[in-house]
Coordinates of C-alpha atoms in Angstrom, one line a residue:
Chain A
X1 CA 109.9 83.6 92.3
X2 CA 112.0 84.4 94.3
X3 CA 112.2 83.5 98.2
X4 CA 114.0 84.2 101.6
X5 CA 114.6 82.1 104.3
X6 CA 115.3 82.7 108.4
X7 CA 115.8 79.2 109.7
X8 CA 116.2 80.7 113.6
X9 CA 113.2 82.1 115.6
X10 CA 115.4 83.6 118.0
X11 CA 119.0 84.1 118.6
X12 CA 120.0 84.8 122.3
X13 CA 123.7 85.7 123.1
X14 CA 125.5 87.7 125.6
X15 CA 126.2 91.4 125.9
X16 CA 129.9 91.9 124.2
X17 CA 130.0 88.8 122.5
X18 CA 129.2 88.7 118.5
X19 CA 126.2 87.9 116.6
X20 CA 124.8 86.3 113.9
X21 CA 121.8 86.2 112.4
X22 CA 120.8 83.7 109.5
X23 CA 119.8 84.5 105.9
X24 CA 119.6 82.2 103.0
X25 CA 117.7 83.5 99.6
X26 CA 116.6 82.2 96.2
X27 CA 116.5 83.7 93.4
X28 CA 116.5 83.7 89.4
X29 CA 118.6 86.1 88.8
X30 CA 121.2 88.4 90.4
X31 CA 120.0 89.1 94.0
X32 CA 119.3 92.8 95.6
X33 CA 119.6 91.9 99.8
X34 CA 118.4 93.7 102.8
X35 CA 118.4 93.6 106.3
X36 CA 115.9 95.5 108.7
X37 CA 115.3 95.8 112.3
X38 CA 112.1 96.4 114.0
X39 CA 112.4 97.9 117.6
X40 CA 109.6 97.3 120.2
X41 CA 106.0 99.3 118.8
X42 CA 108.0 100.7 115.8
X43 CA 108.0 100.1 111.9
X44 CA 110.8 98.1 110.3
X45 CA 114.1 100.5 109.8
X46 CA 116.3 99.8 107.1
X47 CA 119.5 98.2 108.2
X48 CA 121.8 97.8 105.1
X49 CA 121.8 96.5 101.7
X50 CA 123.6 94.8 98.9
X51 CA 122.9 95.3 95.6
X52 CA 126.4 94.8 94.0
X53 CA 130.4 95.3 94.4
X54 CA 131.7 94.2 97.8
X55 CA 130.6 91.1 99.4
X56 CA 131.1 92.8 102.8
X57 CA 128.4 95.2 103.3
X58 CA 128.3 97.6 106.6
X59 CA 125.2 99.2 107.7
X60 CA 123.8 101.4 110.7
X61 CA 124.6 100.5 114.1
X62 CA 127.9 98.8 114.0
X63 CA 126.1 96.4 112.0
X64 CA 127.5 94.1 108.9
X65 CA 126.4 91.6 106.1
X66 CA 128.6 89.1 104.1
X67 CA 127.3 88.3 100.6
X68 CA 128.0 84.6 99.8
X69 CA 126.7 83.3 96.4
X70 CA 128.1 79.9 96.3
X71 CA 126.0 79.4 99.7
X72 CA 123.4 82.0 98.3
X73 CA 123.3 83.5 102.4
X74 CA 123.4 87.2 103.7
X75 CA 124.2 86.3 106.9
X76 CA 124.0 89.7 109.5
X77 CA 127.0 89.7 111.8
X78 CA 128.0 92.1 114.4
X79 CA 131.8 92.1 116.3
X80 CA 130.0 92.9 119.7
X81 CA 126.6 92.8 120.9
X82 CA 124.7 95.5 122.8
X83 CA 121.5 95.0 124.9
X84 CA 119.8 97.8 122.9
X85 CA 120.5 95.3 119.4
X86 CA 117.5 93.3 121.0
X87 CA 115.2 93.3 118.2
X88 CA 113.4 91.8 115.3
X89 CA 115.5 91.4 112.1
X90 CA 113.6 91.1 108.8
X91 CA 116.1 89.3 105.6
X92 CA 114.7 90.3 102.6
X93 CA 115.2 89.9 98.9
X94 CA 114.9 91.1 95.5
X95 CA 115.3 89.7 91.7
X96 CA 116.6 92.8 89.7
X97 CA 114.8 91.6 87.2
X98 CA 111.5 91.9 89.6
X99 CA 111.1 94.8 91.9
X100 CA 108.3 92.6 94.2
X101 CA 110.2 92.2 97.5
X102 CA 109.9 89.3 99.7
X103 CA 110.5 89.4 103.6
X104 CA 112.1 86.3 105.8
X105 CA 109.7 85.4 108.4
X106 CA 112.0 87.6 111.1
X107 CA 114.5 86.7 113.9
X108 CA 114.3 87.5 117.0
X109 CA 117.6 88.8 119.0
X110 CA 118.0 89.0 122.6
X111 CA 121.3 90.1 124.2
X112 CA 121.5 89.7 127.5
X113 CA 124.1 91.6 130.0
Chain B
X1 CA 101.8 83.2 111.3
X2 CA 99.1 85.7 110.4
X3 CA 97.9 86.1 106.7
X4 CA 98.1 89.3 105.3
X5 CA 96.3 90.2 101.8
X6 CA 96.3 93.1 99.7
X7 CA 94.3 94.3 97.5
X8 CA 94.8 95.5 94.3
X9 CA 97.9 93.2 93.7
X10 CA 98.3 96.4 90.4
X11 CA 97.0 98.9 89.5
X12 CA 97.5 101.4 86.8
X13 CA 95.8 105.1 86.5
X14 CA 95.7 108.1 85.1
X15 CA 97.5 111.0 87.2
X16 CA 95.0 113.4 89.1
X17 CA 93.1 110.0 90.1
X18 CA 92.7 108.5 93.4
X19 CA 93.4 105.0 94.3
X20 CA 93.0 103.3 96.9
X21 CA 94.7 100.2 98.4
X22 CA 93.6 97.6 100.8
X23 CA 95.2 95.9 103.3
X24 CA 93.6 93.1 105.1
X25 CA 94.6 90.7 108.0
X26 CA 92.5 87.4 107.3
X27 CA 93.1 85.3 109.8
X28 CA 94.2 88.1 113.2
X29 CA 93.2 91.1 114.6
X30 CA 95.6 93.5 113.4
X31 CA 95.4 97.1 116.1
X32 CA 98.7 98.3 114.5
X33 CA 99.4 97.9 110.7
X34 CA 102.4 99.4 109.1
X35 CA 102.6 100.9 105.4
X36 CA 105.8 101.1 103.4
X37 CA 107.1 102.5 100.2
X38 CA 109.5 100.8 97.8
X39 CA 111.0 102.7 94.9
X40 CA 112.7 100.9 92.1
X41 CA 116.3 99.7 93.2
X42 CA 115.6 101.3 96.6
X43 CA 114.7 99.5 99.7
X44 CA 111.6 99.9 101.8
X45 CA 110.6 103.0 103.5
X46 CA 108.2 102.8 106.6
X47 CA 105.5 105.5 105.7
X48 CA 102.7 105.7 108.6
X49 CA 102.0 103.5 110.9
X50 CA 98.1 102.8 111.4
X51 CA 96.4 102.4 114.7
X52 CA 92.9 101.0 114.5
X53 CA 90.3 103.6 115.6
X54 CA 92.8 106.6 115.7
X55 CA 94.8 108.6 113.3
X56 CA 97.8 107.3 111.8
X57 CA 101.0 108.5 112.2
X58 CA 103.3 109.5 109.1
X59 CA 107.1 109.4 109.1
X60 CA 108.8 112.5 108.6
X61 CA 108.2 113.7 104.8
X62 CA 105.2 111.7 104.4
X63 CA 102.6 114.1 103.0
X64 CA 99.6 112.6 105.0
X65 CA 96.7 114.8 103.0
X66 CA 98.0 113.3 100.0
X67 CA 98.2 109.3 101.9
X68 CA 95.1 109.0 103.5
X69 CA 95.2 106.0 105.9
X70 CA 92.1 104.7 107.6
X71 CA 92.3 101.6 109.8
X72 CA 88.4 101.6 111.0
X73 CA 88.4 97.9 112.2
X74 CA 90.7 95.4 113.0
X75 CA 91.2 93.8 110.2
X76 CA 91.3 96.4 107.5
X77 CA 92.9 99.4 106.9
X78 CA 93.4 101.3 103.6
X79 CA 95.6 103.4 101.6
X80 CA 94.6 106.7 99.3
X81 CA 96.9 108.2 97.2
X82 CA 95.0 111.0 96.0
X83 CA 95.5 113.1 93.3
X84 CA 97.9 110.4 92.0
X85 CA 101.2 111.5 89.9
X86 CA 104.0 109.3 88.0
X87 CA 106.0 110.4 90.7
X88 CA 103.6 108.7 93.1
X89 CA 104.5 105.3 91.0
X90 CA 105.5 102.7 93.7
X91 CA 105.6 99.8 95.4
X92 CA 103.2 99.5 98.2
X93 CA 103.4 96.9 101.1
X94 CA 101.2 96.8 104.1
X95 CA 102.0 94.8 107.2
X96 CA 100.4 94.2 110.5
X97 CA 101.9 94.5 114.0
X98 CA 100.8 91.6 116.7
X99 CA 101.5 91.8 120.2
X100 CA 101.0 88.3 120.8
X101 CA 101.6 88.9 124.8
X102 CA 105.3 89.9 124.1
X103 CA 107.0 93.1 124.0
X104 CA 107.8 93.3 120.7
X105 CA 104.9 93.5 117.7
X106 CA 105.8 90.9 115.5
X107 CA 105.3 92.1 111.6
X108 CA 103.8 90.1 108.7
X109 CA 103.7 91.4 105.0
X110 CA 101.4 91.4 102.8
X111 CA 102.3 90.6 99.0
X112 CA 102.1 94.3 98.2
X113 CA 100.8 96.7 95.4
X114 CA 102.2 98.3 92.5
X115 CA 100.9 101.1 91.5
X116 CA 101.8 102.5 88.2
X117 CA 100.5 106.5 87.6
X118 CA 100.4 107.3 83.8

């Protein structure tokens, strides 16, 4: 079965400076990846995706994942962080052989100005 | 973390049916729980979210006669798809929103439902 892991609780970094946020997977077979983001009081919002092709995925709000399968991670990245980024971000992961999706346990990100 | 179960894990029907889907939190009192939609090779949609003693409220394009949400304690709410259609066939996934004394609500999944409408 397959399985997603967020080894940080919470990532804290400073307005303007970048971000990253930790994803490392397991699965059987080839890997479908996401990333969402859940604001204050709201429902998760999809954030980006890979499912094949580039190993460099961009997504909504300036936001980025690299694909590494020798280090099976999906690592979320962003060049420069905003306050407004502060958030809950969801990993998750799919076998392509299984549609049944499982979340990471969530990191939270605080930017500070 | 809170445990989150649904129930049925599958389910198959016939279309024109009902089915309904159960989402519980075992071990937290859940005031807000969240209902998404996965399509094959798509990602998650948020669908409604479900406030305990009030009516839910559905994302844009979300027909909400046809899900019926009910959230009537704090640890259960439910799902309807009624008059069910192949187009309805899904993935389901419930979650419930804690507030934990923080400003965010914190999200945990439950396992999810597949429904498949013949």
């Amino acid at each position: 079965a397959q399985s997603v892991a967020q080894p940080e609780d919470q990532v804290n970094v400073a307005e303007g400076n970048p971000l990253t946020v930790k994803c490392t997977y397991s699965v059987s077979g080839n890997p479908y990846l996401f990333w969402y983001v859940q604001y204050p009081n709201r429902g998760l919002q999809f954030l980006l995706k890979y499912i094949t092709g580039d190993n460099l995925v961009k997504g909504s709000y300036g936001f980025e994942a690299e694909f590494n399968k020798s280090q099976t991670s999906f690592h979320l990245k962003k060049p420069s962080a905003l306050v407004s980024d502060s958030a809950l971000y969801f990993c998750a992961v799919r076998d392509n052989d299984n549609n049944d999706m499982r979340f990471g346990a969530g990191t939270r990100l605080t930017v500070k100005p | 973390g809170a445990v989150v179960s649904q129930h049925p894990s599958r389910v198959i029907c016939k279309s024109g049916t009902s089915v309904k889907i159960e989402c519980r939190s075992l071990d937290f009192q859940a005031t807000t729980m969240f209902w998404y939609r996965q399509f094959p090779k798509q990602s998650l949609m948020l669908m409604a979210t479900s406030n305990e003693g009030s009516k839910a409220t559905y994302e844009q394009g979300v027909e909400k006669d046809k899900f019926l949400i009910n959230h009537a304690s704090l640890t259960l709410s439910t799902l309807t798809v009624t008059s069910a259609h192949p187009e309805d066939s899904s993935f389901y996934i419930c979650s419930i929103g804690t507030s934990g004394g923080s400003s965010y609500n914190e999200q945990f999944f439950g396992p999810g439902t597949r429904l498949t409408v013949l």
